CSV table of C-alpha atoms and ligand atoms in Angstrom, one decimal:
chain,number,residue,atom,x,y,z
A,1,MET,CA,12.0,-14.3,40.1
A,2,GLU,CA,15.3,-12.6,40.6
A,3,ILE,CA,16.0,-10.0,38.0
A,4,VAL,CA,19.0,-8.2,39.5
A,5,LYS,CA,21.8,-9.8,41.5
A,6,ALA,CA,24.9,-8.2,42.9
A,7,ALA,CA,27.4,-10.4,44.7
A,8,GLY,CA,30.4,-9.3,46.8
A,9,LEU,CA,30.3,-6.0,45.0
A,10,LYS,CA,33.3,-3.7,45.7
A,11,LYS,CA,34.4,-0.5,44.2
A,12,TYR,CA,37.7,0.9,45.4
A,13,TYR,CA,39.3,4.2,44.3
A,14,ILE,CA,43.0,4.0,44.9
A,15,THR,CA,45.6,6.7,44.1
A,16,ASP,CA,48.9,7.7,45.6
A,17,THR,CA,47.2,10.1,48.0
A,18,TYR,CA,43.9,8.3,48.9
A,19,GLU,CA,42.1,5.0,49.1
A,20,VAL,CA,38.3,5.2,49.0
A,21,HIS,CA,36.2,2.1,49.6
A,22,ALA,CA,33.1,3.5,47.9
A,23,LEU,CA,31.5,0.1,47.9
A,24,ASP,CA,32.8,-2.5,50.3
A,25,GLY,CA,31.0,-5.8,49.7
A,26,VAL,CA,27.4,-5.5,48.7
A,27,THR,CA,25.3,-8.6,48.0
A,28,LEU,CA,21.8,-7.9,46.9
A,29,SER,CA,19.0,-9.6,45.1
A,30,VAL,CA,16.1,-7.7,43.5
A,31,GLU,CA,12.9,-9.5,42.5
A,32,ASP,CA,11.2,-8.9,39.2
A,33,GLY,CA,8.6,-6.2,39.7
A,34,GLU,CA,10.0,-5.0,43.0
A,35,PHE,CA,10.1,-1.3,43.9
A,36,LEU,CA,13.2,-0.9,46.0
A,37,ALA,CA,14.5,2.2,47.7
A,38,ILE,CA,18.1,2.9,48.6
A,39,VAL,CA,18.8,5.4,51.4
A,40,GLY,CA,21.9,6.4,53.3
A,41,THR,CA,24.0,9.4,54.2
A,42,SER,CA,26.0,11.4,51.7
A,43,GLY,CA,29.0,9.4,50.5
A,44,SER,CA,27.7,6.0,51.7
A,45,GLY,CA,27.9,4.6,48.1
A,46,LYS,CA,24.4,4.8,46.8
A,47,THR,CA,25.3,6.3,43.4
A,48,THR,CA,28.3,4.0,43.1
A,49,LEU,CA,26.0,1.0,43.7
A,50,LEU,CA,23.4,2.3,41.2
A,51,ASN,CA,26.0,2.9,38.5
A,52,LEU,CA,27.4,-0.7,39.0
A,53,LEU,CA,23.9,-2.2,38.9
A,54,GLY,CA,23.3,-0.4,35.6
A,55,GLY,CA,26.6,-1.3,34.1
A,56,LEU,CA,27.7,2.3,33.8
A,57,ASP,CA,30.8,1.5,35.9
A,58,MET,CA,32.7,-1.7,36.6
A,59,PRO,CA,33.4,-3.2,40.0
A,60,THR,CA,36.8,-3.7,41.6
A,61,GLU,CA,35.6,-7.0,42.8
A,62,GLY,CA,32.4,-9.0,42.7
A,63,GLY,CA,29.8,-8.9,39.9
A,64,VAL,CA,26.3,-7.9,38.8
A,65,TRP,CA,23.9,-10.2,36.9
A,66,ILE,CA,20.8,-9.0,35.1
A,67,ARG,CA,18.5,-11.9,34.5
A,68,GLY,CA,21.5,-14.2,34.9
A,69,ASN,CA,23.7,-12.2,32.4
A,70,SER,CA,27.0,-11.2,33.9
A,71,LEU,CA,27.7,-7.5,33.1
A,72,LYS,CA,31.4,-7.7,33.5
A,73,ASP,CA,31.7,-10.7,31.2
A,74,MET,CA,30.3,-8.7,28.3
A,75,GLU,CA,32.3,-6.8,25.8
A,76,ASP,CA,31.9,-3.0,26.1
A,77,GLU,CA,29.8,-2.7,23.0
A,78,GLU,CA,27.7,-5.7,24.0
A,79,ARG,CA,27.1,-4.2,27.5
A,80,THR,CA,26.1,-0.8,26.0
A,81,VAL,CA,23.5,-2.5,23.8
A,82,PHE,CA,22.3,-4.7,26.7
A,83,ARG,CA,22.0,-1.7,28.9
A,84,ARG,CA,20.1,0.3,26.4
A,85,ARG,CA,17.6,-2.6,25.9
A,86,ASN,CA,17.1,-3.5,29.6
A,87,ILE,CA,17.9,-0.6,31.8
A,88,GLY,CA,16.6,3.0,32.0
A,89,PHE,CA,18.2,5.7,34.0
A,90,VAL,CA,16.7,8.8,35.6
A,91,PHE,CA,19.4,11.1,36.7
A,92,GLN,CA,19.1,13.7,39.4
A,93,GLN,CA,19.6,16.5,36.9
A,94,TYR,CA,16.9,16.1,34.3
A,95,ASN,CA,19.4,16.2,31.4
A,96,LEU,CA,16.7,17.4,28.9
A,97,VAL,CA,17.7,18.9,25.6
A,98,PRO,CA,16.6,22.6,25.9
A,99,VAL,CA,16.1,23.1,22.1
A,100,LEU,CA,13.9,20.0,21.7
A,101,SER,CA,10.2,19.8,22.6
A,102,VAL,CA,9.0,17.6,25.4
A,103,TYR,CA,7.9,15.1,22.8
A,104,GLU,CA,11.3,15.1,21.0
A,105,ASN,CA,13.1,14.8,24.4
A,106,ILE,CA,11.0,11.8,25.3
A,107,VAL,CA,11.5,9.9,22.1
A,108,LEU,CA,15.2,10.9,21.7
A,109,PRO,CA,16.7,7.6,23.1
A,110,LEU,CA,14.4,5.6,20.8
A,111,ARG,CA,15.4,7.7,17.8
A,112,LEU,CA,19.1,7.2,18.7
A,113,ASP,CA,18.6,3.5,18.9
A,114,GLY,CA,16.6,3.4,15.6
A,115,ALA,CA,13.8,1.9,17.6
A,116,GLU,CA,10.1,2.2,17.0
A,117,ILE,CA,8.1,4.7,19.1
A,118,ASP,CA,5.2,3.0,20.9
A,119,LEU,CA,2.6,5.8,20.6
A,120,GLU,CA,0.2,4.0,22.8
A,121,LEU,CA,2.7,3.7,25.5
A,122,LEU,CA,3.8,7.3,25.1
A,123,GLU,CA,0.2,8.4,25.5
A,124,GLY,CA,-0.3,6.1,28.5
A,125,VAL,CA,2.9,7.2,30.3
A,126,THR,CA,2.4,10.9,29.6
A,127,LEU,CA,-1.2,10.8,30.6
A,128,LEU,CA,-0.3,9.1,33.9
A,129,LEU,CA,2.5,11.6,34.5
A,130,GLY,CA,0.3,14.5,33.6
A,131,ILE,CA,2.4,15.9,30.8
A,132,TRP,CA,0.3,14.7,27.8
A,133,GLU,CA,-0.8,18.3,27.1
A,134,LYS,CA,2.7,19.6,27.3
A,135,LEU,CA,4.3,17.6,24.5
A,136,GLU,CA,4.9,20.5,22.2
A,137,ARG,CA,6.4,22.7,24.9
A,138,LEU,CA,10.1,23.4,25.4
A,139,PRO,CA,11.5,22.1,28.7
A,140,GLN,CA,12.3,25.5,30.2
A,141,THR,CA,8.6,26.5,29.9
A,142,LEU,CA,7.8,23.7,32.4
A,143,SER,CA,8.1,23.7,36.2
A,144,GLY,CA,10.8,21.6,37.8
A,145,GLY,CA,8.4,18.9,38.7
A,146,GLN,CA,7.0,18.7,35.2
A,147,GLN,CA,10.6,18.5,33.8
A,148,GLN,CA,11.3,15.7,36.2
A,149,ARG,CA,8.3,13.9,34.9
A,150,VAL,CA,9.5,14.3,31.3
A,151,ALA,CA,12.8,12.7,32.3
A,152,ILE,CA,10.9,9.8,33.9
A,153,ALA,CA,8.7,9.5,30.8
A,154,ARG,CA,11.8,9.4,28.6
A,155,ALA,CA,13.2,6.6,30.7
A,156,LEU,CA,9.9,4.6,30.7
A,157,LEU,CA,9.4,4.9,26.9
A,158,THR,CA,12.4,2.7,26.2
A,159,LYS,CA,10.3,0.1,28.3
A,160,PRO,CA,13.3,-0.8,30.4
A,161,ALA,CA,12.8,-4.0,32.4
A,162,ILE,CA,14.8,-2.2,35.1
A,163,LEU,CA,14.5,1.5,36.0
A,164,LEU,CA,17.3,3.0,38.0
A,165,ALA,CA,16.6,6.4,39.4
A,166,ASP,CA,19.2,8.4,41.4
A,167,GLU,CA,17.4,11.0,43.5
A,168,PRO,CA,14.7,11.5,40.9
A,169,THR,CA,12.9,13.8,43.2
A,170,GLY,CA,16.0,15.4,44.7
A,171,ASN,CA,15.1,18.9,43.6
A,172,LEU,CA,11.4,18.7,44.3
A,173,ASP,CA,9.4,19.7,47.3
A,174,SER,CA,8.0,17.0,49.5
A,175,ALA,CA,4.4,17.1,48.1
A,176,THR,CA,5.6,17.0,44.5
A,177,SER,CA,8.1,14.2,45.3
A,178,LEU,CA,5.4,12.0,46.6
A,179,GLU,CA,3.3,12.8,43.6
A,180,VAL,CA,6.1,11.9,41.2
A,181,VAL,CA,7.1,8.7,43.0
A,182,GLY,CA,3.5,7.7,43.2
A,183,LEU,CA,3.2,8.1,39.4
A,184,LEU,CA,6.5,6.3,38.9
A,185,LYS,CA,5.1,3.5,41.0
A,186,SER,CA,1.9,3.2,39.1
A,187,CYS,CA,3.7,3.3,35.7
A,188,ALA,CA,6.0,0.6,36.9
A,189,GLU,CA,3.1,-1.6,38.1
A,190,LYS,CA,1.2,-1.0,34.9
A,191,PHE,CA,4.2,-1.7,32.6
A,192,HIS,CA,5.7,-4.5,34.8
A,193,GLN,CA,9.0,-2.8,35.6
A,194,THR,CA,11.5,-3.3,38.4
A,195,VAL,CA,12.4,0.1,40.0
A,196,ILE,CA,15.4,1.0,42.2
A,197,VAL,CA,15.3,4.5,43.5
A,198,VAL,CA,18.0,6.3,45.5
A,199,THR,CA,16.5,8.9,47.7
A,200,HIS,CA,17.2,10.9,50.8
A,201,GLN,CA,13.6,11.5,51.5
A,202,GLU,CA,12.2,9.1,54.1
A,203,GLU,CA,8.6,9.6,52.9
A,204,VAL,CA,9.7,8.6,49.4
A,205,ALA,CA,11.5,5.5,50.7
A,206,GLN,CA,8.4,4.5,52.7
A,207,MET,CA,6.5,4.1,49.4
A,208,ALA,CA,8.9,1.3,48.3
A,209,ASP,CA,8.3,-2.5,48.8
A,210,ARG,CA,11.7,-2.6,50.5
A,211,ILE,CA,14.2,-0.1,51.8
A,212,ILE,CA,17.9,-0.7,51.8
A,213,ARG,CA,20.0,1.5,54.0
A,214,MET,CA,23.7,2.1,53.3
A,215,GLU,CA,26.6,3.1,55.4
A,216,ASP,CA,30.3,3.3,54.5
A,217,GLY,CA,29.8,1.3,51.3
A,218,ARG,CA,27.8,-1.5,52.9
A,219,ILE,CA,24.2,-2.4,53.4
A,220,CYS,CA,23.5,-1.9,57.0
A,221,SER,CA,19.8,-2.6,57.3
A,222,ARG,CA,16.6,-3.2,55.4
A,223,THR,CA,13.0,-2.3,56.0
A,224,ASP,CA,10.1,-4.1,54.4
A,225,GLY,CA,7.2,-2.2,53.0
A,226,GLY,CA,5.3,-2.3,56.3
A,227,GLY,CA,8.1,-0.3,58.0
A,228,ASP,CA,9.6,-2.8,60.4
A,229,VAL,CA,13.4,-2.3,60.4
A,230,LYS,CA,15.4,-5.6,60.6
A,231,LYS,CA,18.9,-4.9,61.7
A,232,SER,CA,21.2,-7.1,59.7
A,233,GLY,CA,24.4,-7.3,61.8
A,234,THR,CA,27.2,-8.5,59.6
A,235,THR,CA,25.4,-11.2,57.7
A,236,PHE,CA,22.9,-9.4,55.6
A,237,GLY,CA,23.9,-7.9,52.3
A,238,GLN,CA,27.6,-8.1,52.9
A,239,GLU,CA,30.5,-10.2,52.0
A,240,GLY,CA,34.2,-10.2,52.8
B,1,LIG,N1,35.7,8.8,41.0
B,1,LIG,C1,35.9,8.7,42.3
B,1,LIG,N2,37.1,8.8,42.8
B,1,LIG,C2,37.3,8.8,44.1
B,1,LIG,N3,36.4,8.6,45.1
B,1,LIG,C3,35.1,8.5,44.6
B,1,LIG,C4,34.8,8.6,43.2
B,1,LIG,N4,33.5,8.5,43.1
B,1,LIG,C5,32.9,8.4,44.3
B,1,LIG,N5,33.9,8.4,45.2
B,1,LIG,C6,33.8,8.3,46.7
B,1,LIG,O1,33.0,7.1,47.0
B,1,LIG,C7,32.2,7.4,48.1
B,1,LIG,C8,30.7,7.0,47.7
B,1,LIG,O2,30.3,8.0,46.7
B,1,LIG,P1,28.8,7.9,46.2
B,1,LIG,O3,28.7,9.0,45.1
B,1,LIG,O4,28.4,6.6,45.7
B,1,LIG,O5,28.0,8.4,47.4
B,1,LIG,P2,26.4,8.6,47.6
B,1,LIG,O6,25.9,7.7,48.6
B,1,LIG,O7,25.8,8.6,46.2
B,1,LIG,O8,26.4,10.1,48.1
B,1,LIG,P3,25.4,11.3,47.9
B,1,LIG,O9,24.2,11.1,48.8
B,1,LIG,O10,26.1,12.5,48.3
B,1,LIG,O11,25.0,11.4,46.4
B,1,LIG,C9,32.4,8.8,48.5
B,1,LIG,O12,33.3,8.8,49.6
B,1,LIG,C10,33.0,9.4,47.3
B,1,LIG,O13,33.8,10.5,47.7
B,2,LIG,MG1,24.8,10.0,45.0
């Protein structure tokens, strides 16, 4: 079943001095439970796409549908609530609150939302991520990889149907990256989540069910899990 749909998605930045086509006609369908990787050179539009898919930003043209709900047709407030209930973000910078313990960091979004903390899920996720024994620590007493896992746990705890991660292993070495993405994948499988990961690490991308490659604001090719690149020409993933 399709959970995320983007059609004819464009994001243009136009001022007196420049015109940037950050996203230039992306059409994409993501299946429920899929683990999708987005790769591409710097400036190809990956973050722009992720932000639009997550409703953090609005497109110039085209639209995004989450389980058939059109993000741009929602009121701002409605979209904020919808996003909080359906979508989790893992940003490249961990964005942990330094004065709060790991535990407090992980449950912060739930507290802000007045939502119940699922202690069983918290235990399951933190055990899987290997930070169960670090819950009382402050973030700065953890390694970068451990802090990254706290950020991932925080996103997973809100049980988002869709997890959007922008370079979640961007600051980690190759071995730790694979470890973190492996854990992310097993969490997603266990808790039935759809994951979209932006990465510049080919070995991370290879762990996904499907890889989308971007160039100049467009999807230029895709690779299935097995690794066979299917060049798309002008028909796949693009409109206009
Ligand atoms: N607010 C903005 N105003 C003008 N141009 C922007 C803005 N945000 C992004 N861009 C431009 O849009 C293009 C795509 O940016 P984007 O951040 O999506 O790239 P990216 O693929 O995530 O790159 P990276 O791998 O470096 O993170 C770039 O050329 C960027 O300069
Ligand atoms: Mg980016």
